[in-house]
Short mmCIF file of C-alpha atoms in Angstrom, two decimals:
data_model
loop_
_atom_site.label_atom_id
_atom_site.label_comp_id
_atom_site.label_asym_id
_atom_site.label_seq_id
_atom_site.Cartn_x
_atom_site.Cartn_y
_atom_site.Cartn_z
CA UNK U 1 -8.61 -16.88 28.22
CA UNK U 2 -5.93 -14.60 29.54
CA UNK U 3 -4.30 -12.26 27.12
CA UNK U 4 -0.57 -12.91 27.42
CA UNK U 5 0.71 -10.17 25.15
CA UNK U 6 4.33 -9.14 25.76
CA UNK U 7 5.17 -5.90 27.53
CA UNK U 8 7.40 -4.68 24.76
CA UNK U 9 9.01 -5.69 21.54
CA UNK U 10 11.96 -4.52 19.49
CA UNK U 11 11.59 -3.79 15.83
CA UNK U 12 14.06 -2.49 13.34
CA UNK U 13 12.96 0.49 11.32
CA UNK U 14 14.43 3.36 9.36
CA UNK U 15 13.40 6.96 9.57
CA UNK U 16 14.50 10.10 7.85
CA UNK U 17 16.24 12.97 9.55
CA UNK U 18 17.98 15.89 7.93
CA UNK U 19 21.71 16.14 8.32
CA UNK U 20 23.13 19.55 9.12
CA UNK U 21 26.57 19.91 7.60
CA UNK U 22 28.48 22.68 9.29
CA UNK U 23 31.09 24.58 7.30
CA UNK U 24 31.62 27.49 9.62
CA UNK U 25 32.28 27.76 13.34
CA UNK U 26 30.79 31.22 13.58
CA UNK U 27 27.80 30.58 15.85
CA UNK U 28 26.18 33.92 15.01
CA UNK U 29 26.38 33.26 11.27
CA UNK U 30 25.05 29.73 11.76
CA UNK U 31 22.10 30.96 13.76
CA UNK U 32 21.31 33.62 11.18
CA UNK U 33 21.45 31.11 8.34
CA UNK U 34 19.22 28.69 10.25
CA UNK U 35 16.67 31.36 11.09
CA UNK U 36 16.57 32.27 7.41
CA UNK U 37 15.87 28.64 6.43
CA UNK U 38 13.21 28.27 9.11
CA UNK U 39 11.53 31.44 7.97
CA UNK U 40 11.24 30.00 4.45
CA UNK U 41 9.67 26.73 5.60
CA UNK U 42 8.58 26.92 9.23
CA UNK U 43 6.39 23.79 9.02
CA UNK U 44 9.20 21.70 7.58
CA UNK U 45 11.59 22.51 10.37
CA UNK U 46 9.29 22.67 13.40
CA UNK U 47 10.48 20.14 16.01
CA UNK U 48 12.57 18.41 13.38
CA UNK U 49 15.15 15.85 14.47
CA UNK U 50 18.61 16.68 13.21
CA UNK U 51 21.96 14.98 12.82
CA UNK U 52 24.98 17.24 13.08
CA UNK U 53 27.82 16.50 10.69
CA UNK U 54 31.23 17.82 11.69
CA UNK U 55 33.32 16.35 8.88
CA UNK U 56 33.57 19.51 6.77
CA UNK U 57 34.33 21.56 9.82
CA UNK U 58 37.04 19.26 11.05
CA UNK U 59 38.52 19.04 7.56
CA UNK U 60 38.88 22.82 7.67
CA UNK U 61 40.36 22.49 11.20
CA UNK U 62 37.73 24.79 12.58
CA UNK U 63 36.97 24.16 16.20
CA UNK U 64 33.42 24.20 17.50
CA UNK U 65 32.11 23.39 20.93
CA UNK U 66 29.49 20.62 20.61
CA UNK U 67 27.53 21.68 23.66
CA UNK U 68 27.19 25.21 22.28
CA UNK U 69 25.90 24.14 18.88
CA UNK U 70 23.41 21.76 20.51
CA UNK U 71 22.18 24.58 22.71
CA UNK U 72 21.81 26.84 19.66
CA UNK U 73 19.90 24.21 17.68
CA UNK U 74 17.54 23.52 20.53
CA UNK U 75 16.92 27.21 20.95
CA UNK U 76 15.82 27.61 17.31
CA UNK U 77 13.55 24.59 17.56
CA UNK U 78 15.50 21.53 16.40
CA UNK U 79 16.01 18.26 18.22
CA UNK U 80 19.60 17.17 17.68
CA UNK U 81 19.54 13.37 17.68
CA UNK U 82 22.99 12.45 16.49
CA UNK U 83 26.51 13.45 15.66
CA UNK U 84 28.70 12.17 12.88
CA UNK U 85 32.25 12.92 11.88
CA UNK U 86 33.05 14.55 15.19
CA UNK U 87 36.50 14.60 16.75
CA UNK U 88 37.33 12.92 20.03
CA UNK U 89 36.34 15.88 22.17
CA UNK U 90 33.09 16.49 20.27
CA UNK U 91 32.16 12.81 20.56
CA UNK U 92 32.89 12.89 24.26
CA UNK U 93 30.70 15.95 24.68
CA UNK U 94 27.95 14.25 22.68
CA UNK U 95 28.11 11.22 24.96
CA UNK U 96 27.78 13.46 27.99
CA UNK U 97 24.64 14.99 26.46
CA UNK U 98 23.24 11.50 25.68
CA UNK U 99 23.36 12.17 21.95
CA UNK U 100 24.23 9.07 19.90
CA UNK U 101 27.39 9.01 17.78
CA UNK U 102 27.02 7.76 14.22
CA UNK U 103 30.09 6.23 12.68
CA UNK U 104 30.42 7.54 9.16
CA UNK U 105 30.56 4.79 6.60
CA UNK U 106 33.46 5.52 4.31
CA UNK U 107 33.02 4.47 0.71
CA UNK U 108 36.16 5.20 -1.23
CA UNK U 109 36.60 8.55 0.42
CA UNK U 110 32.93 9.46 0.12
CA UNK U 111 30.10 8.84 2.48
CA UNK U 112 26.69 7.36 2.00
CA UNK U 113 24.05 9.53 3.54
CA UNK U 114 21.61 6.69 4.04
CA UNK U 115 20.30 3.45 2.66
CA UNK U 116 18.68 3.28 -0.74
CA UNK U 117 15.04 3.75 0.07
CA UNK U 118 13.08 0.57 -0.28
CA UNK U 119 9.39 0.67 -1.14
CA UNK U 120 8.26 1.38 2.37
CA UNK U 121 4.61 1.37 3.23
CA UNK U 122 4.12 -0.26 6.58
CA UNK U 123 5.47 2.54 8.73
CA UNK U 124 5.45 5.64 6.59
CA UNK U 125 7.90 7.81 8.44
CA UNK U 126 7.44 11.35 7.29
CA UNK U 127 10.64 12.36 5.59
CA UNK U 128 12.03 15.55 6.97
CA UNK U 129 13.28 17.72 4.17
CA UNK U 130 16.73 18.84 4.96
CA UNK U 131 18.39 22.15 4.48
CA UNK U 132 18.21 23.52 0.96
CA UNK U 133 21.15 24.46 -1.15
CA UNK U 134 22.05 28.02 -0.34
CA UNK U 135 22.85 30.45 -3.12
CA UNK U 136 24.89 33.03 -1.26
CA UNK U 137 28.67 32.70 -1.30
CA UNK U 138 30.46 31.20 1.69
CA UNK U 139 27.47 29.17 2.74
CA UNK U 140 27.04 28.02 6.29
CA UNK U 141 25.19 24.97 5.17
CA UNK U 142 25.73 22.89 2.05
CA UNK U 143 23.94 19.76 0.85
CA UNK U 144 25.84 16.49 0.65
CA UNK U 145 27.67 16.25 -2.64
CA UNK U 146 27.88 12.46 -3.11
CA UNK U 147 25.44 11.30 -5.80
CA UNK U 148 23.12 8.71 -4.32
CA UNK U 149 22.19 5.59 -6.28
CA UNK U 150 18.90 5.60 -8.20
CA UNK U 151 15.96 3.53 -6.97
CA UNK U 152 14.19 1.41 -9.57
CA UNK U 153 10.66 0.15 -8.96
CA UNK U 154 8.86 -2.12 -11.41
CA UNK U 155 5.61 -2.83 -9.56
CA UNK U 156 2.60 -0.50 -9.36
CA UNK U 157 2.55 2.03 -6.53
CA UNK U 158 -0.89 1.67 -5.01
CA UNK U 159 -3.06 4.16 -3.19
CA UNK U 160 -1.73 4.77 0.32
CA UNK U 161 1.82 3.64 -0.46
CA UNK U 162 4.76 6.00 -0.03
CA UNK U 163 8.11 5.70 -1.70
CA UNK U 164 11.14 7.73 -0.74
CA UNK U 165 14.37 7.70 -2.74
CA UNK U 166 17.60 9.32 -1.69
CA UNK U 167 18.77 9.73 -5.26
CA UNK U 168 16.70 9.50 -8.43
CA UNK U 169 13.49 7.49 -8.48
CA UNK U 170 12.56 5.46 -11.55
CA UNK U 171 9.15 3.83 -11.67
CA UNK U 172 8.24 1.54 -14.55
CA UNK U 173 4.63 1.00 -13.48
CA UNK U 174 1.70 3.24 -12.67
CA UNK U 175 1.41 5.43 -9.60
CA UNK U 176 -2.15 5.35 -8.29
CA UNK U 177 -4.17 8.23 -6.94
CA UNK U 178 -3.53 8.49 -3.23
CA UNK U 179 0.06 7.27 -3.52
CA UNK U 180 3.04 9.48 -2.75
CA UNK U 181 6.45 9.28 -4.39
CA UNK U 182 9.35 11.39 -3.21
CA UNK U 183 12.93 11.73 -4.30
CA UNK U 184 15.83 13.93 -3.40
CA UNK U 185 16.76 13.77 -7.08
CA UNK U 186 14.68 13.39 -10.26
CA UNK U 187 11.53 11.32 -10.64
CA UNK U 188 10.84 9.27 -13.77
CA UNK U 189 7.49 7.52 -14.21
CA UNK U 190 7.28 5.45 -17.38
CA UNK U 191 3.54 5.06 -17.00
CA UNK U 192 0.56 7.04 -15.71
CA UNK U 193 1.21 9.28 -12.74
CA UNK U 194 -2.00 9.78 -10.73
CA UNK U 195 -0.67 10.24 -7.21
CA UNK U 196 1.59 12.87 -5.69
CA UNK U 197 5.13 13.30 -6.93
CA UNK U 198 7.70 15.38 -5.08
CA UNK U 199 11.16 15.75 -6.58
CA UNK U 200 14.14 17.53 -5.10
CA UNK U 201 12.64 17.31 -1.63
CA UNK U 202 15.90 18.42 -0.04
CA UNK U 203 15.83 21.61 -2.00
CA UNK U 204 17.42 20.58 -5.27
CA UNK U 205 15.87 23.10 -7.65
CA UNK U 206 17.44 21.35 -10.65
CA UNK U 207 15.43 18.19 -10.04
CA UNK U 208 12.87 17.30 -12.66
CA UNK U 209 9.84 15.06 -12.97
CA UNK U 210 9.30 13.05 -16.13
CA UNK U 211 6.21 10.99 -16.82
CA UNK U 212 4.35 9.34 -19.68
CA UNK U 213 0.89 10.50 -18.66
CA UNK U 214 0.44 13.30 -16.15
CA UNK U 215 -2.76 12.98 -14.13
CA UNK U 216 -1.12 13.75 -10.81
CA UNK U 217 -2.89 15.02 -7.71
CA UNK U 218 0.12 17.13 -6.87
CA UNK U 219 3.55 17.77 -8.30
CA UNK U 220 6.34 19.52 -6.47
CA UNK U 221 9.95 20.39 -7.12
CA UNK U 222 12.05 21.66 -4.22
CA UNK U 223 8.92 22.73 -2.37
CA UNK U 224 7.22 24.60 -5.23
CA UNK U 225 4.06 22.75 -6.07
CA UNK U 226 0.94 22.59 -8.20
CA UNK U 227 -2.23 20.65 -7.43
CA UNK U 228 -4.27 18.86 -10.06
CA UNK U 229 -6.64 21.81 -10.14
CA UNK U 230 -3.84 23.98 -11.48
CA UNK U 231 -2.61 21.41 -13.98
CA UNK U 232 -3.51 21.83 -17.58
CA UNK U 233 -5.74 18.90 -18.46
CA UNK U 234 -4.67 19.21 -22.09
CA UNK U 235 -1.36 17.71 -21.11
CA UNK U 236 -3.12 14.48 -20.12
CA UNK U 237 -2.09 11.43 -22.12
CA UNK U 238 1.10 13.13 -23.27
CA UNK U 239 4.62 12.49 -22.05
CA UNK U 240 5.81 15.55 -20.16
CA UNK U 241 8.69 16.87 -18.16
CA UNK U 242 8.35 19.28 -15.28
CA UNK U 243 11.07 21.61 -14.12
CA UNK U 244 11.55 24.73 -12.10
CA UNK U 245 12.26 28.13 -13.62
CA UNK U 246 12.32 31.19 -11.36
CA UNK U 247 10.18 29.39 -8.77
CA UNK U 248 7.59 28.53 -11.40
CA UNK U 249 6.83 24.97 -12.36
CA UNK U 250 7.06 24.54 -16.10
CA UNK U 251 5.25 21.59 -17.64
CA UNK U 252 6.48 20.83 -21.09
CA UNK U 253 5.55 18.12 -23.52
CA UNK U 254 8.38 15.89 -24.55
CA UNK U 255 8.19 15.92 -28.30
CA UNK H 1 -0.18 -28.43 0.67
CA UNK H 2 -3.20 -26.19 0.44
CA UNK H 3 -3.47 -22.99 -1.52
CA UNK H 4 -4.73 -20.13 0.66
CA UNK H 5 -7.07 -17.68 -1.09
CA UNK H 6 -8.15 -14.41 0.45
CA UNK H 7 -11.30 -12.71 -0.79
CA UNK H 8 -10.84 -9.04 -0.01
CA UNK H 9 -11.84 -5.55 -1.14
CA UNK H 10 -11.28 -2.82 1.41
CA UNK H 11 -14.79 -1.51 0.87
CA UNK H 12 -17.82 -3.14 2.46
CA UNK H 13 -20.91 -4.45 0.71
CA UNK H 14 -19.24 -5.27 -2.58
CA UNK H 15 -19.86 -9.02 -2.41
CA UNK H 16 -16.91 -10.58 -0.55
CA UNK H 17 -18.97 -13.07 1.42
CA UNK H 18 -21.13 -13.96 -1.58
CA UNK H 19 -17.94 -14.50 -3.58
CA UNK H 20 -16.25 -16.51 -0.84
CA UNK H 21 -19.25 -18.81 -0.54
CA UNK H 22 -19.57 -19.18 -4.31
CA UNK H 23 -15.96 -19.94 -5.12
CA UNK H 24 -15.50 -22.22 -2.11
CA UNK H 25 -18.55 -24.17 -3.24
CA UNK H 26 -17.32 -24.11 -6.85
CA UNK H 27 -13.92 -25.52 -5.90
CA UNK H 28 -15.51 -28.18 -3.69
CA UNK H 29 -17.95 -29.16 -6.46
CA UNK H 30 -14.95 -29.74 -8.70
CA UNK H 31 -13.79 -32.33 -6.21
CA UNK H 32 -11.24 -30.23 -4.32
CA UNK H 33 -11.46 -30.47 -0.56
CA UNK H 34 -12.05 -26.87 0.46
CA UNK H 35 -12.40 -24.98 3.73
CA UNK H 36 -13.89 -21.52 3.93
CA UNK H 37 -13.16 -19.33 6.97
CA UNK H 38 -15.18 -16.33 8.11
CA UNK H 39 -12.74 -13.69 9.35
CA UNK H 40 -15.51 -11.20 10.07
CA UNK H 41 -15.47 -11.86 13.79
CA UNK H 42 -18.41 -10.16 15.47
CA UNK H 43 -20.45 -9.85 12.26
CA UNK H 44 -20.91 -13.49 11.37
CA UNK H 45 -22.45 -13.77 7.89
CA UNK H 46 -20.82 -16.55 5.93
CA UNK H 47 -22.77 -19.27 7.74
CA UNK H 48 -26.02 -17.54 6.72
CA UNK H 49 -25.03 -17.40 3.05
CA UNK H 50 -24.07 -21.06 3.20
CA UNK H 51 -27.22 -21.98 5.14
CA UNK H 52 -25.50 -23.63 8.08
CA UNK H 53 -26.19 -21.05 10.81
CA UNK H 54 -28.24 -23.48 12.86
CA UNK H 55 -25.38 -25.96 13.04
CA UNK H 56 -22.77 -23.59 14.51
CA UNK H 57 -21.54 -24.87 17.87
CA UNK H 58 -17.91 -23.85 18.05
CA UNK H 59 -16.25 -21.11 16.01
CA UNK H 60 -12.91 -19.83 14.72
CA UNK H 61 -12.12 -18.02 17.99
CA UNK H 62 -12.81 -21.14 20.06
CA UNK H 63 -10.26 -22.98 17.92
CA UNK H 64 -7.68 -20.19 18.21
CA UNK H 65 -8.11 -20.17 21.99
CA UNK H 66 -7.85 -23.94 22.21
CA UNK H 67 -11.39 -24.30 23.55
CA UNK H 68 -12.39 -26.60 20.70
CA UNK H 69 -10.56 -28.71 18.18
CA UNK H 70 -10.64 -27.81 14.52
CA UNK H 71 -12.68 -30.94 13.75
CA UNK H 72 -15.29 -29.92 16.30
CA UNK H 73 -15.64 -26.46 14.81
CA UNK H 74 -15.61 -27.28 11.08
CA UNK H 75 -19.10 -27.68 9.64
CA UNK H 76 -19.50 -29.95 6.64
CA UNK H 77 -21.73 -28.42 3.99
CA UNK H 78 -24.95 -30.29 3.33
CA UNK H 79 -24.86 -29.73 -0.43
CA UNK H 80 -21.29 -30.79 -1.01
CA UNK H 81 -19.29 -33.10 1.22
CA UNK H 82 -15.97 -31.64 0.05
CA UNK H 83 -16.79 -28.22 1.56
CA UNK H 84 -16.21 -27.28 5.19
CA UNK H 85 -17.04 -24.01 6.92
CA UNK H 86 -15.23 -22.46 9.87
CA UNK H 87 -17.65 -19.82 11.16
CA UNK H 88 -16.76 -16.59 12.89
CA UNK H 89 -17.74 -15.87 16.45
CA UNK H 90 -20.73 -13.57 16.86
CA UNK H 91 -20.02 -12.65 20.47
CA UNK H 92 -16.39 -11.54 20.14
CA UNK H 93 -14.56 -8.91 18.15
CA UNK H 94 -11.49 -8.79 15.89
CA UNK H 95 -9.13 -8.36 18.84
CA UNK H 96 -9.72 -12.02 19.63
CA UNK H 97 -7.78 -12.86 16.44
CA UNK H 98 -4.02 -13.10 16.68
CA UNK H 99 -1.34 -13.60 14.05
CA UNK H 100 -0.03 -16.75 15.75
CA UNK H 101 -3.54 -18.10 16.36
CA UNK H 102 -4.60 -17.63 12.74
CA UNK H 103 -1.29 -19.11 11.56
CA UNK H 104 -1.78 -22.19 13.73
CA UNK H 105 -5.30 -22.84 12.43
CA UNK H 106 -4.23 -22.34 8.79
CA UNK H 107 -1.25 -24.65 9.30
CA UNK H 108 -3.52 -27.35 10.59
CA UNK H 109 -6.04 -26.89 7.76
CA UNK H 110 -3.26 -26.95 5.17
CA UNK H 111 -2.56 -30.57 6.08
CA UNK H 112 -5.81 -31.99 4.75
CA UNK H 113 -7.37 -29.39 2.52
CA UNK H 114 -6.56 -28.41 -1.06
CA UNK H 115 -7.97 -24.89 -0.89
CA UNK H 116 -8.59 -22.57 2.04
CA UNK H 117 -10.78 -19.57 1.29
CA UNK H 118 -10.49 -16.67 3.74
CA UNK H 119 -13.48 -14.35 3.72
CA UNK H 120 -12.03 -10.99 4.75
CA UNK H 121 -13.98 -8.36 6.66
CA UNK H 122 -14.25 -4.87 5.15
CA UNK H 123 -11.75 -2.20 6.07
CA UNK H 124 -7.97 -2.31 6.32
CA UNK H 125 -7.76 -3.03 10.04
CA UNK H 126 -6.74 -6.07 12.01
CA UNK H 127 -9.37 -8.52 10.70
CA UNK H 128 -8.63 -7.71 7.05
CA UNK H 129 -4.88 -7.75 7.65
CA UNK H 130 -4.97 -11.16 9.31
CA UNK H 131 -7.24 -12.58 6.59
CA UNK H 132 -4.70 -11.72 3.89
CA UNK H 133 -1.45 -12.19 5.83
CA UNK H 134 -0.92 -15.88 5.02
CA UNK H 135 -2.55 -15.81 1.55
CA UNK H 136 -1.09 -17.24 -1.64
CA UNK H 137 -3.75 -15.80 -3.93
CA UNK H 138 -5.99 -12.77 -3.54
CA UNK H 139 -9.39 -12.28 -5.16
CA UNK H 140 -9.94 -8.54 -5.11
CA UNK H 141 -13.67 -7.95 -5.27
CA UNK H 142 -14.51 -4.59 -6.79
CA UNK H 143 -17.73 -2.84 -7.78
CA UNK H 144 -17.67 -0.62 -10.87
CA UNK H 145 -17.70 2.60 -8.89
CA UNK H 146 -14.88 4.94 -8.03
CA UNK H 147 -14.74 4.55 -4.25
CA UNK H 148 -14.66 0.77 -4.50
CA UNK H 149 -11.89 0.94 -7.10
CA UNK H 150 -9.87 3.31 -4.90
CA UNK H 151 -10.28 1.04 -1.87
CA UNK H 152 -9.26 -1.99 -3.90
CA UNK H 153 -6.16 -0.13 -5.02
CA UNK H 154 -5.33 0.60 -1.38
CA UNK H 155 -5.88 -3.05 -0.48
CA UNK H 156 -3.54 -4.11 -3.30
CA UNK H 157 -0.85 -1.93 -1.76
CA UNK H 158 -1.32 -3.66 1.57
CA UNK H 159 -1.27 -7.09 -0.09
CA UNK H 160 2.06 -6.32 -1.69
CA UNK H 161 3.69 -4.97 1.46
CA UNK H 162 2.17 -6.45 4.61
CA UNK H 163 1.69 -10.13 3.81
CA UNK H 164 3.88 -12.99 4.99
CA UNK H 165 5.11 -13.44 1.43
CA UNK H 166 6.14 -9.77 1.32
CA UNK H 167 7.84 -9.94 4.70
CA UNK H 168 9.79 -13.02 3.69
CA UNK H 169 10.55 -11.53 0.25
CA UNK H 170 8.95 -14.57 -1.36
CA UNK H 171 7.06 -14.57 -4.64
CA UNK H 172 4.27 -12.00 -4.11
CA UNK H 173 0.63 -12.86 -3.60
CA UNK H 174 -1.05 -13.54 -6.96
CA UNK H 175 -3.72 -10.89 -7.34
CA UNK H 176 -6.90 -11.36 -9.36
CA UNK H 177 -9.72 -8.96 -10.11
CA UNK H 178 -13.35 -9.91 -9.67
CA UNK H 179 -15.70 -7.21 -10.88
CA UNK H 180 -19.05 -7.72 -9.16
CA UNK H 181 -22.49 -6.12 -9.44
CA UNK H 182 -21.67 -5.18 -13.03
CA UNK H 183 -24.56 -3.72 -14.96
CA UNK H 184 -23.67 -3.61 -18.65
CA UNK H 185 -26.65 -1.40 -19.51
CA UNK H 186 -25.64 1.24 -16.98
CA UNK H 187 -22.04 1.05 -18.16
CA UNK H 188 -23.21 1.66 -21.69
CA UNK H 189 -25.23 4.68 -20.64
CA UNK H 190 -22.22 6.04 -18.77
CA UNK H 191 -23.73 5.74 -15.29
CA UNK H 192 -21.26 3.08 -14.17
CA UNK H 193 -17.54 2.57 -14.67
CA UNK H 194 -16.76 0.07 -17.38
CA UNK H 195 -14.27 -2.77 -17.26
CA UNK H 196 -11.73 -0.64 -19.13
CA UNK H 197 -12.05 2.23 -16.65
CA UNK H 198 -11.49 -0.10 -13.73
CA UNK H 199 -8.59 -1.87 -15.40
CA UNK H 200 -6.93 1.43 -16.25
CA UNK H 201 -6.53 2.00 -12.53
CA UNK H 202 -6.07 -1.52 -11.18
CA UNK H 203 -4.51 -3.38 -14.14
CA UNK H 204 -4.96 -6.85 -12.70
CA UNK H 205 -5.62 -10.26 -14.19
CA UNK H 206 -9.40 -10.40 -14.62
CA UNK H 207 -10.86 -13.56 -13.16
CA UNK H 208 -14.44 -12.69 -13.97
CA UNK H 209 -17.28 -10.23 -14.21
CA UNK H 210 -20.29 -11.03 -12.06
CA UNK H 211 -23.37 -9.29 -13.42
CA UNK H 212 -25.78 -7.57 -11.06
CA UNK H 213 -28.47 -10.18 -10.57
CA UNK H 214 -31.57 -10.61 -8.45
CA UNK H 215 -30.65 -14.23 -7.98
CA UNK H 216 -27.76 -13.22 -5.66
CA UNK H 217 -30.11 -11.79 -3.05
CA UNK H 218 -32.59 -14.63 -3.24
CA UNK H 219 -29.78 -17.18 -3.03
CA UNK H 220 -28.37 -15.41 0.03
CA UNK H 221 -31.73 -15.33 1.71
CA UNK H 222 -32.23 -19.02 1.01
CA UNK H 223 -28.76 -19.87 2.32
CA UNK H 224 -27.67 -21.49 -0.93
CA UNK H 225 -24.52 -20.16 -2.64
CA UNK H 226 -25.52 -18.55 -5.92
CA UNK H 227 -23.10 -20.75 -7.86
CA UNK H 228 -25.54 -23.64 -7.31
CA UNK H 229 -28.21 -21.68 -9.20
CA UNK H 230 -27.00 -22.76 -12.61
CA UNK H 231 -29.76 -20.89 -14.41
CA UNK H 232 -28.72 -17.51 -13.04
CA UNK H 233 -26.15 -15.38 -14.80
CA UNK H 234 -24.33 -14.70 -11.54
CA UNK H 235 -24.14 -18.43 -10.86
CA UNK H 236 -22.72 -19.09 -14.33
CA UNK H 237 -20.26 -16.22 -13.95
CA UNK H 238 -18.96 -17.64 -10.67
CA UNK H 239 -18.63 -21.09 -12.26
CA UNK H 240 -16.49 -19.46 -14.99
CA UNK H 241 -14.39 -17.77 -12.31
CA UNK H 242 -13.65 -21.10 -10.63
CA UNK H 243 -12.77 -22.70 -13.97
CA UNK H 244 -10.45 -19.85 -14.91
CA UNK H 245 -8.79 -19.98 -11.50
CA UNK H 246 -8.17 -23.68 -12.03
CA UNK H 247 -6.42 -22.88 -15.30
CA UNK H 248 -9.16 -23.43 -17.86
CA UNK H 249 -9.89 -20.91 -20.59
CA UNK H 250 -13.36 -19.39 -20.54
CA UNK H 251 -14.37 -16.39 -22.64
CA UNK H 252 -15.54 -13.43 -20.56
CA UNK H 253 -19.30 -13.03 -20.61
CA UNK H 254 -21.73 -10.37 -19.39
CA UNK H 255 -19.54 -7.45 -20.49
CA UNK H 256 -21.98 -6.23 -23.13
CA UNK H 257 -25.62 -5.31 -22.58
CA UNK H 258 -28.20 -7.96 -23.21
CA UNK H 259 -30.18 -7.40 -26.36
CA UNK H 260 -33.87 -6.86 -25.88
CA UNK H 261 -36.52 -9.02 -27.50
CA UNK H 262 -37.18 -6.61 -30.36
CA UNK H 263 -33.55 -5.93 -31.21
CA UNK H 264 -32.88 -9.67 -31.17
CA UNK H 265 -35.79 -10.14 -33.55
CA UNK H 266 -34.81 -7.42 -35.98
CA UNK H 267 -31.05 -7.32 -35.43
CA UNK H 268 -29.61 -4.47 -33.43
CA UNK H 269 -28.61 -1.25 -35.16
CA UNK H 270 -24.90 -0.80 -35.22
#
């Protein structure tokens, strides 16, 4: 029998891309700041897609040529895939460069930076950690300030499943070995945590991980991590919290 | 409207086909008209376990491709007239299965059967995915060893995200645990994971523990589902599984080691 499979099909899917929020129109300063970020995490940023957000810039009435910033980003190794919050001229330039224009969804004067992550396992799109919060004054890049809603999950996270939450992630059930849970905010697991847990994946060093029973394969906050080999087995079967202090992960029992 | 059961595990060699044959026979023996489908296209085994390999003319793939009708392909079991077998093709591979094709066959079976048991192939590829896609209930067959438990856990993740019920946001597939090849003596001596160890990771509703038993192999070789061997522990355990699935209460057996002749005589030391 002849195989009559279709030539193509359309499917809807979501994937993660960091958003670069520009707050300065000084191209030299921007490039320097980007190179600094890339130097800190070259693997994270290699060939990363990027959405350029002009809202801050336009609020400050700073003018920036879209074609120039795209050229700069491509030169340092990014793939600009979208523009949001651009003015008429910037949008027109984007269209000429075949870069899609994202209409910013206004929510009472604030923006949502994405959908609340649903338990997503079928097409695990690797989340691209975005630019971390800079500490120096007058930053070229700042993280979005709108608090994202928390994601609540009540079913077990099984081996091979990946969960990504834009805000906090709250899991009422167990997280199996071989599962991966990630949040831009805090992670709470009110059960046994056996898989990998990564909090503050966009560089939020204040993010914490809380769990009832820490047996994780890996824990990470804002890129600083520990594998199960480094974890103190004495903390097993105790509720703990994990936070970052001077780039060291502190695991502390919750009394 | 039939209930579709998938017997799955992720890992191979844990007893999926043995379980499929046993529970399909058990359900049929209870008077429920049951069909059992071999999804292991290319590695046809179910017909051997059910002793009908010499009566296979048409198979599942022939039906999907419209080369034979369902009635031509279904083989009525010679031990129980309520049980029908839809064998896999030996000459094809899993690519011959399609989502629409499987759906069409299951739709047609649903009209005059009460239970449809889908015997999943090992792995998490196409064959296994299609076997579980339309399921209402899943029997997750697990051996008390760590790799089998891990694979079952992975399969549970797929069940909860890639099935038709998940895609339609309907009530999720009901998942049950079947712990097979359980050797209570080896559990006691610490060589094998115990029920508690497995449940700590999987936390599922336990449908039954099937003890490791020589009768399983001899039943397979004879082409008679082990559930018909009422003297064997495995046969009794499968009968309990069917009863529990149908809503009856049966205490779990075969968890603790058997007492030897002497300790029975003198009373075991505590």
